PDB file of C-alpha atoms in Angstrom:
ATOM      1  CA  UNK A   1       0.000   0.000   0.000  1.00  0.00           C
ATOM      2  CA  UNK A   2       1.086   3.669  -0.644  1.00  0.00           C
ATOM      3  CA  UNK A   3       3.535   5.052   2.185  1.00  0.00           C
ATOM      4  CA  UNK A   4       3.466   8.490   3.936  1.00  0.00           C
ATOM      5  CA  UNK A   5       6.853   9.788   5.748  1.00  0.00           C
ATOM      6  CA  UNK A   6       6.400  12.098   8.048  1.00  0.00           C
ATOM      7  CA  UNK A   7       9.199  13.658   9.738  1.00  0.00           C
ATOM      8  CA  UNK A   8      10.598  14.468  12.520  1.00  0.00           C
ATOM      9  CA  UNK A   9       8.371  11.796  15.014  1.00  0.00           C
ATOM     10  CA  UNK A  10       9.052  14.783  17.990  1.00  0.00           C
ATOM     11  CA  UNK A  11      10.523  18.004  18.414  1.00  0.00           C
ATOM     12  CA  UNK A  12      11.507  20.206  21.189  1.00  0.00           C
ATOM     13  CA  UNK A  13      12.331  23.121  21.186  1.00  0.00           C
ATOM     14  CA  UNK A  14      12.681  26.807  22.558  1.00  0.00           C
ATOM     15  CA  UNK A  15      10.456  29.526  22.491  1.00  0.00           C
ATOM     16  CA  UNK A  16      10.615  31.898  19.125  1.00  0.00           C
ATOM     17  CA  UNK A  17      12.512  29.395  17.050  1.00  0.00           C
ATOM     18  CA  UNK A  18      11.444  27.728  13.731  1.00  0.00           C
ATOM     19  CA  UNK A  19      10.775  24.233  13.556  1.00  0.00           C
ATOM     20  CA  UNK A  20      10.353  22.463  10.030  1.00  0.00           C
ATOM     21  CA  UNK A  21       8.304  19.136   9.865  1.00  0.00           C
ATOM     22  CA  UNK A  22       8.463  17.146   6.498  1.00  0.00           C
ATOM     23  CA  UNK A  23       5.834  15.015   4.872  1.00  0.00           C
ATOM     24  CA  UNK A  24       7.111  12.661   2.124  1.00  0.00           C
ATOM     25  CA  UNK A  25       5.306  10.051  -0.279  1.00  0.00           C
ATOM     26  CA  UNK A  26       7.606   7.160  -0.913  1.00  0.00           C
ATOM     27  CA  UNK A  27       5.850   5.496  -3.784  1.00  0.00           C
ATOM     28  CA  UNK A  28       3.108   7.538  -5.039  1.00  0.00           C
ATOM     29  CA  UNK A  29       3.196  10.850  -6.647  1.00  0.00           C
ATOM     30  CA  UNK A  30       0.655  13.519  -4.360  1.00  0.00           C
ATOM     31  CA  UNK A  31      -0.660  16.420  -5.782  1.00  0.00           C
ATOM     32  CA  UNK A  32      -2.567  17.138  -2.805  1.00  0.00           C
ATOM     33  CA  UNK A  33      -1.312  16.573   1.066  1.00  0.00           C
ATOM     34  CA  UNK A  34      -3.152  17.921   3.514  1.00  0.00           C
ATOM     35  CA  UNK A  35      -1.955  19.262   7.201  1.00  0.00           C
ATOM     36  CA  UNK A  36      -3.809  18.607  10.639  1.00  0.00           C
ATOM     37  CA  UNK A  37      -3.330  19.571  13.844  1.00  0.00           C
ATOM     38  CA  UNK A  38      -4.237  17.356  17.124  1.00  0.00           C
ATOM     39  CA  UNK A  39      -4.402  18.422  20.677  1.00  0.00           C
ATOM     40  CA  UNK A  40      -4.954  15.407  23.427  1.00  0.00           C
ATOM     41  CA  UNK A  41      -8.172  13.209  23.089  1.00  0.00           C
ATOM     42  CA  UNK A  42      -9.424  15.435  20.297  1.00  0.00           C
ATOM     43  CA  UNK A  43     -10.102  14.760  16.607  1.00  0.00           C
ATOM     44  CA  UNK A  44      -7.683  15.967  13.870  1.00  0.00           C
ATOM     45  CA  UNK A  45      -8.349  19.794  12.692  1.00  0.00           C
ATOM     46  CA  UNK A  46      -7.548  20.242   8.966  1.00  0.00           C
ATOM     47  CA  UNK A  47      -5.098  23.264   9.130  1.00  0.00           C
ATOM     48  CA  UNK A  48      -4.236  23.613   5.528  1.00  0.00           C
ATOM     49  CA  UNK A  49      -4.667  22.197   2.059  1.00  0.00           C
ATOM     50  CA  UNK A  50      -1.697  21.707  -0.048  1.00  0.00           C
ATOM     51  CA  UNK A  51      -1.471  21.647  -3.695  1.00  0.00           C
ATOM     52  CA  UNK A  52       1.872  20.913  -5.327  1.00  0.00           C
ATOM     53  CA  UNK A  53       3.617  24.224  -7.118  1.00  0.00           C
ATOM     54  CA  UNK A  54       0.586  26.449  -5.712  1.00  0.00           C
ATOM     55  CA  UNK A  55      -0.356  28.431  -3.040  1.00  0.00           C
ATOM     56  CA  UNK A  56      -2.010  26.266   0.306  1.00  0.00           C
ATOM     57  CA  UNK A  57      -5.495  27.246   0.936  1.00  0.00           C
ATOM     58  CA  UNK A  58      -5.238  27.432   5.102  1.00  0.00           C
ATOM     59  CA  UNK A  59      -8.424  26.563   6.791  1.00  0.00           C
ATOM     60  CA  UNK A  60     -10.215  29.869   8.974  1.00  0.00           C
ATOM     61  CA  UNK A  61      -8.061  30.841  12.079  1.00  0.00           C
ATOM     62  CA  UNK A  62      -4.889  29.439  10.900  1.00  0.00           C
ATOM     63  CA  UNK A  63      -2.457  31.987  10.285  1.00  0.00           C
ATOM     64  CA  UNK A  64      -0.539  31.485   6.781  1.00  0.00           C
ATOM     65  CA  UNK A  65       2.653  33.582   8.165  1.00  0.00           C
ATOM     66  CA  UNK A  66       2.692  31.719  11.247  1.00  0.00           C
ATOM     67  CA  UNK A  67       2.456  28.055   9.760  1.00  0.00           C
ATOM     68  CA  UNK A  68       4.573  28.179   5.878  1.00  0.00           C
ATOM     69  CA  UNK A  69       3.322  25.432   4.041  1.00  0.00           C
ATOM     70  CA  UNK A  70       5.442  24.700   0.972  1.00  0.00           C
ATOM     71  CA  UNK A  71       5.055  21.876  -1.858  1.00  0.00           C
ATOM     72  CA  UNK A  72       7.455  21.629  -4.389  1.00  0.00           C
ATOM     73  CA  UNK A  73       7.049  18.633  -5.431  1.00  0.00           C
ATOM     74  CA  UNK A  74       5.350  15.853  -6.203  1.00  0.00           C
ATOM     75  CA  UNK A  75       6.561  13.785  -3.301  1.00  0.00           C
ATOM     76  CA  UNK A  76       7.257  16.685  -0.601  1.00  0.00           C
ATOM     77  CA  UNK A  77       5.237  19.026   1.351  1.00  0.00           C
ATOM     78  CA  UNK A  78       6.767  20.927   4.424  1.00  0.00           C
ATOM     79  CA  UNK A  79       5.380  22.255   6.982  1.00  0.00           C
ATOM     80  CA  UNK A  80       7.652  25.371   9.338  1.00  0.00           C
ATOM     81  CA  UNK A  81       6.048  26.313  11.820  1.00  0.00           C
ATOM     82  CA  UNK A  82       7.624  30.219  12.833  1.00  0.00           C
ATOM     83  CA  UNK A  83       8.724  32.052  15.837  1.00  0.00           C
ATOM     84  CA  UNK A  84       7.104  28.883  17.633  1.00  0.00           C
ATOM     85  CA  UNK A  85       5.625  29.622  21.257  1.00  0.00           C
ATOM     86  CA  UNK A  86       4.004  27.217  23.808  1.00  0.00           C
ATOM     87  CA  UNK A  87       0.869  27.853  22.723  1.00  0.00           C
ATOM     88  CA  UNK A  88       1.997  26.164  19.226  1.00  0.00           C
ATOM     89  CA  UNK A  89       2.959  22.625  21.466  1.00  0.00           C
ATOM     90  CA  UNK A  90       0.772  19.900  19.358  1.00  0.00           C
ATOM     91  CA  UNK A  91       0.499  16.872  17.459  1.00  0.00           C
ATOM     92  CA  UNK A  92       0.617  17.367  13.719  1.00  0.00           C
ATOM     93  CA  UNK A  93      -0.018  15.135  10.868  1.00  0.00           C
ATOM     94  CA  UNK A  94      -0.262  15.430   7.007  1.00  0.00           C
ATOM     95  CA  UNK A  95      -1.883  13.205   5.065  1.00  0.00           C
ATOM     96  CA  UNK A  96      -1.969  12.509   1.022  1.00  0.00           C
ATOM     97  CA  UNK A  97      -3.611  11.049  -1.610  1.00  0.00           C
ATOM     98  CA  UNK A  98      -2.730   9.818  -5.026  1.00  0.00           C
ATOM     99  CA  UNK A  99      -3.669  12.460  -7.641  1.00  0.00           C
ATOM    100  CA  UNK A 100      -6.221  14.784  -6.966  1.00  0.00           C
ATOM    101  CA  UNK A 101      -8.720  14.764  -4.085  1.00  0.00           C
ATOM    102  CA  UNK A 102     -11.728  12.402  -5.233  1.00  0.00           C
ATOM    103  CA  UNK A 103     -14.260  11.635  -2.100  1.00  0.00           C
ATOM    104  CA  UNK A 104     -13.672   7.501  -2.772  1.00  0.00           C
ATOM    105  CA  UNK A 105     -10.381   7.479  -2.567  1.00  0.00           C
ATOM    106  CA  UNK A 106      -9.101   6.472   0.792  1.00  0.00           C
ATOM    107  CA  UNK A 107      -6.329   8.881   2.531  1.00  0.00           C
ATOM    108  CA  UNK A 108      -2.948   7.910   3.763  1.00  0.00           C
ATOM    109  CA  UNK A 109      -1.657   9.514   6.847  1.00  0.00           C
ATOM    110  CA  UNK A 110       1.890  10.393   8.238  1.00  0.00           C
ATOM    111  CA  UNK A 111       3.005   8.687  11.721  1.00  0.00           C
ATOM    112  CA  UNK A 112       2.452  12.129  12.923  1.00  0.00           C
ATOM    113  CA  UNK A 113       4.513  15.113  14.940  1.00  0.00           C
ATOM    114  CA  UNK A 114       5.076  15.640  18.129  1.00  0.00           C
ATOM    115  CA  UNK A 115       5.903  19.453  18.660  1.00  0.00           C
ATOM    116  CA  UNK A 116       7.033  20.764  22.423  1.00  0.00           C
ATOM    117  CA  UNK A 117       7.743  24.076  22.723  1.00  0.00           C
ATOM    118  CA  UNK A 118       9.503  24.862  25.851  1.00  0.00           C
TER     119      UNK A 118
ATOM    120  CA  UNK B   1     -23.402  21.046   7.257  1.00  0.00           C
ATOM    121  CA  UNK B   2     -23.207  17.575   7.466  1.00  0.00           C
ATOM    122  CA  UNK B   3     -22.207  15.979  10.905  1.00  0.00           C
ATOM    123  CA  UNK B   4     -20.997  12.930  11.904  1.00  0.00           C
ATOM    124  CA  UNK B   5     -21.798  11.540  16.050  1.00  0.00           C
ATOM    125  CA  UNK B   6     -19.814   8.585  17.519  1.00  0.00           C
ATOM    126  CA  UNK B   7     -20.256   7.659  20.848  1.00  0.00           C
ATOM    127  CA  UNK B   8     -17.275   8.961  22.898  1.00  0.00           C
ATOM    128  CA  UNK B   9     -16.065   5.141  23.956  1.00  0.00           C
ATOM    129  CA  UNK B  10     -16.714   1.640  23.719  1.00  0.00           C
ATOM    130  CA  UNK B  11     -15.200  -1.641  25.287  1.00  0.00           C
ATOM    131  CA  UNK B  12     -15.668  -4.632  24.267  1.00  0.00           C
ATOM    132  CA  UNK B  13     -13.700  -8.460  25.221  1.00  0.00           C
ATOM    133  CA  UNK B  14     -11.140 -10.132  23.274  1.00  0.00           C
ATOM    134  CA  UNK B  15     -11.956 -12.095  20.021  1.00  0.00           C
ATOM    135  CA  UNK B  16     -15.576 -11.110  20.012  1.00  0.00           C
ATOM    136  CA  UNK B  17     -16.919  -9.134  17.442  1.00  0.00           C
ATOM    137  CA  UNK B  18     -17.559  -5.365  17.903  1.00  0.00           C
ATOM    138  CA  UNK B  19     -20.250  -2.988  16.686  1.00  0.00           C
ATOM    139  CA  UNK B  20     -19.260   0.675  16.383  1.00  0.00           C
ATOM    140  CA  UNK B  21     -22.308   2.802  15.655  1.00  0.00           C
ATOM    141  CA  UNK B  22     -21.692   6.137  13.133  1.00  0.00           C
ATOM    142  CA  UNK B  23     -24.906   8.825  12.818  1.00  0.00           C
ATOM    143  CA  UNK B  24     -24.670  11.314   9.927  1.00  0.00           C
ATOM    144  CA  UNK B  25     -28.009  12.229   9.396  1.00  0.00           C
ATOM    145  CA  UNK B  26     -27.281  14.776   7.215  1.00  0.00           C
ATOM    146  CA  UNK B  27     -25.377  12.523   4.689  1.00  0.00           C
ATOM    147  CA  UNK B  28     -25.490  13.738   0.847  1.00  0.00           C
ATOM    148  CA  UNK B  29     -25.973  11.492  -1.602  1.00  0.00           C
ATOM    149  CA  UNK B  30     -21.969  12.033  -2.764  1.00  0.00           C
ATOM    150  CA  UNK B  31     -21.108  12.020   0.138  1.00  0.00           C
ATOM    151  CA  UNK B  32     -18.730   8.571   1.158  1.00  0.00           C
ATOM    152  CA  UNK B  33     -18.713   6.803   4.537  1.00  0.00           C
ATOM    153  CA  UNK B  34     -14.811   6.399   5.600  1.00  0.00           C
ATOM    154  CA  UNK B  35     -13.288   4.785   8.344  1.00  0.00           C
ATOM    155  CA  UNK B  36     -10.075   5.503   9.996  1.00  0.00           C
ATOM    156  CA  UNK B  37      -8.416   4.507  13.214  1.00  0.00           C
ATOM    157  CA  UNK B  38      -5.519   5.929  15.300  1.00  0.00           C
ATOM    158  CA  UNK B  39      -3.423   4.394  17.658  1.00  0.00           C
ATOM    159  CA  UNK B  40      -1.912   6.745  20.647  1.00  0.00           C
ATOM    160  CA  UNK B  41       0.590   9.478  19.095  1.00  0.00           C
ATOM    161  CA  UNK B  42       0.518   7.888  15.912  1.00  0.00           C
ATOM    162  CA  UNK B  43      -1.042   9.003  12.545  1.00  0.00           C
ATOM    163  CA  UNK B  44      -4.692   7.708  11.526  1.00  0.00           C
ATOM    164  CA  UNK B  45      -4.808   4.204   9.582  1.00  0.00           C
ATOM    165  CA  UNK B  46      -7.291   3.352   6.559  1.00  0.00           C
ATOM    166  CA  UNK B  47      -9.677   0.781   7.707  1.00  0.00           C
ATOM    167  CA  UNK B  48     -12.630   0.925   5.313  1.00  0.00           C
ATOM    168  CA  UNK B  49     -14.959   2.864   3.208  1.00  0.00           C
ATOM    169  CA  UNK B  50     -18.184   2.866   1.354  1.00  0.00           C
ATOM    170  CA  UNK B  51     -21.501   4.983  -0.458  1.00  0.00           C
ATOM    171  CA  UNK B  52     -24.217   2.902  -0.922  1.00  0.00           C
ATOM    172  CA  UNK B  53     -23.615  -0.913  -0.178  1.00  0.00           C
ATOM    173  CA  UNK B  54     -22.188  -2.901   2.699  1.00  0.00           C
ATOM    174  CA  UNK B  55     -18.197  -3.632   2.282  1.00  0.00           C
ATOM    175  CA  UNK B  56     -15.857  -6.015   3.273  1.00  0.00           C
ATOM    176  CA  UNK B  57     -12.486  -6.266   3.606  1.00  0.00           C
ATOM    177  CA  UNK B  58      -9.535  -8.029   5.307  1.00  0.00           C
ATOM    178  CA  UNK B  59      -9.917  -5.686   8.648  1.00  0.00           C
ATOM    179  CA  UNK B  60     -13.383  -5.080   8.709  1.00  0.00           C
ATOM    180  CA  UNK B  61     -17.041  -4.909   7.518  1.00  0.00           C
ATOM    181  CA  UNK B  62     -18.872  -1.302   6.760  1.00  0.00           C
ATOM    182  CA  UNK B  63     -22.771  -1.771   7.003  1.00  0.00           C
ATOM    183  CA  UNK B  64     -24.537   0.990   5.815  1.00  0.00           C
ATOM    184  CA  UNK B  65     -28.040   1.763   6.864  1.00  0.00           C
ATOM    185  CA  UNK B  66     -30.663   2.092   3.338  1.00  0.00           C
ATOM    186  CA  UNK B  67     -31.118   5.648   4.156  1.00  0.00           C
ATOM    187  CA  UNK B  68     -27.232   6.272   4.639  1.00  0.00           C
ATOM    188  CA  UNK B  69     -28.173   8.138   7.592  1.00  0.00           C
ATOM    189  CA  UNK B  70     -25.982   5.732   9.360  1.00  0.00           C
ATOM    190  CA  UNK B  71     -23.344   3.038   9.352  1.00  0.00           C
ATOM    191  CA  UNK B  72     -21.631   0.287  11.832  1.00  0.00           C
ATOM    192  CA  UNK B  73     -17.880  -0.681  11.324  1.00  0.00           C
ATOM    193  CA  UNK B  74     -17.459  -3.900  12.379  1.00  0.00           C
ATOM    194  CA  UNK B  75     -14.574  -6.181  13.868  1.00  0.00           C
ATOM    195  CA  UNK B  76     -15.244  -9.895  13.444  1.00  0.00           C
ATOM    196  CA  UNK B  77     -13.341 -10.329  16.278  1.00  0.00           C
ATOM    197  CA  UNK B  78     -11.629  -7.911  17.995  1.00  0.00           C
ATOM    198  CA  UNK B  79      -7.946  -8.362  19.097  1.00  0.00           C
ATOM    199  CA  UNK B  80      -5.838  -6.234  21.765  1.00  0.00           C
ATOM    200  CA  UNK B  81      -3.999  -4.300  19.021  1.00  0.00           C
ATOM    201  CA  UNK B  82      -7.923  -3.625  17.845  1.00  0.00           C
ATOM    202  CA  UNK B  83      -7.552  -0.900  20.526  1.00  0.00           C
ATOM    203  CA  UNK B  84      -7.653   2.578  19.041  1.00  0.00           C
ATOM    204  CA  UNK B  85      -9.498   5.723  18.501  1.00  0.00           C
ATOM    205  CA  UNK B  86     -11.765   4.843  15.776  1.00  0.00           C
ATOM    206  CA  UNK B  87     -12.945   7.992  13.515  1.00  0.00           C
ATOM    207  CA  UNK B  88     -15.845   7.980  10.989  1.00  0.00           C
ATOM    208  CA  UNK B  89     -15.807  10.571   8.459  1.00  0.00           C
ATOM    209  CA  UNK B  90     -17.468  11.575   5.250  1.00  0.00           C
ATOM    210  CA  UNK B  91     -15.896  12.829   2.804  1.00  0.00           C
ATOM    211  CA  UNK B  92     -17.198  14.761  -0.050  1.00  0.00           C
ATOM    212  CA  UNK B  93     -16.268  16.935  -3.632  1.00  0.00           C
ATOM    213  CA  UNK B  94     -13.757  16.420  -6.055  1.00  0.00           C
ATOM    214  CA  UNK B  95     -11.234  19.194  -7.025  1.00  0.00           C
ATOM    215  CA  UNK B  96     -12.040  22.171  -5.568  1.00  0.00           C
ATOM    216  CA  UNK B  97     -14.446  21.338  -3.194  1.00  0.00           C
ATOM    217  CA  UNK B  98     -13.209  18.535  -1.712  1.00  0.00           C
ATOM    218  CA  UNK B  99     -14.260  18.011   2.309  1.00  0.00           C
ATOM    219  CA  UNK B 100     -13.964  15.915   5.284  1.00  0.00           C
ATOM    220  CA  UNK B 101     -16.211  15.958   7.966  1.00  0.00           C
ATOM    221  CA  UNK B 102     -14.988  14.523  10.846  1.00  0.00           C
ATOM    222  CA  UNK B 103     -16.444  12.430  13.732  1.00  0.00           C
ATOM    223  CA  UNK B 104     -15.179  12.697  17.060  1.00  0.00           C
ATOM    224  CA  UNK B 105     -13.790   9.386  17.226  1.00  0.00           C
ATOM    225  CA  UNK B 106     -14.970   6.082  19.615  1.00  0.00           C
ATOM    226  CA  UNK B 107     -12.258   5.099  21.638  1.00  0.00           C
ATOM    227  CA  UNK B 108     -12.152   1.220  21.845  1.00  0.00           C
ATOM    228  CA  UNK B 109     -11.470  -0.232  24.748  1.00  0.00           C
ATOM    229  CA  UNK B 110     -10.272  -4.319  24.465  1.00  0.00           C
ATOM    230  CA  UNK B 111     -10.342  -6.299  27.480  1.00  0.00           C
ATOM    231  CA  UNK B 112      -8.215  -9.640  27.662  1.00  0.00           C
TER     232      UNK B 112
END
């Protein structure tokens, strides 16, 4: 079955830095990978929607300077998340899908980020 | 806007089979029936998915009520490593209106 990477598994780090959290498709080619965020026993909140060589379309109350959402290719969407601050500590995933978003095709999810900012 | 209610938690005993109830009343008629689970701080798995008709596959079985207004996943026979947040979700569009409405999730409880 098709493979998302997500990377790093956890982070720490200080208040105000930059943190950069890479979601990779190892055998599929995504045009579209999507970014959640996750705080304890809740559901996943999509964050932002992105579309390789394009602009993301960010989901209301996310702030597009605060989270940088780049795709350049095919296989690679990052996520930086800048001038991080406690308030940022959460668990973020992307997920992806083969070509472009069709409601029958099933999603594939990255193992995930674990983001503490001290 | 089209909702999707799971009961918060569930627990069931070791190799029996498990029902876990999905309402989404407000179902469109595009609109598919997914399945996903999660295990603690990892990301969500694919378990199953459907429209109109009942599915099976090598993890589960997805029965869908006639009106669609709600479904069951179900585990033959549930295992300890069956033990998970379990999220139903519907999932809608195409292109440029593609959407996910998520459940809450049903977190399964397995006892040996």
């Amino acid at each position: 079955g098709a493979v998302v990477s997500q990377h790093p598994s956890w982070v720490i780090c200080k208040s105000g830095t930059s943190v950069k959290i890479e979601c990779r498709s190892l055998d599929f080619q995504a045009t579209t990978m999507f970014w959640y965020r996750q705080f304890p026993k809740q559901s996943l909140m999509l964050m932002a929607t992105s579309n390789e060589g394009s602009k993301a379309t960010y989901e209301q109350g996310v702030e597009k300077d605060k989270f940088l959402i780049n795709h350049a290719s095919l296989t690679l969407s990052t996520l930086t998340v800048t001038s991080a601050h406690p308030e940022d500590s959460s668990f973020y995933i992307c997920s992806a899908r083969k070509g472009g978003p069709r409601a029958r095709e099933k999603l594939f999810f990255g193992s995930g980020t674990q983001l503490s900012v001290l | 806007d089209a909702k999707t209610t799971q009961p918060n938690s569930m627990e069931s005993n070791e190799e029996e089979p498990v029902h876990l109830p999905c309402n989404h009343s407000t179902i469109s008629g595009t609109d598919y029936i997914h399945w996903y689970r999660q295990l603690p701080s990892q990301g969500p798995e694919y378990v199953i998915h459907g429209l109109t008709s009942n599915v099976n596959n090598r993890m589960a079985s997805l029965a869908i009520a006639e009106d669609r207004k709600s479904s069951t996943l179900i585990l033959h026979r549930a295992t300890l490593r069956d033990a998970a947040v379990y999220y139903c979700i519907l999932v809608s569009g195409g292109d440029s209106n593609y959407q996910l409405i998520w459940g809450a999730g049903t977190k399964l409880i397995i006892k040996p």
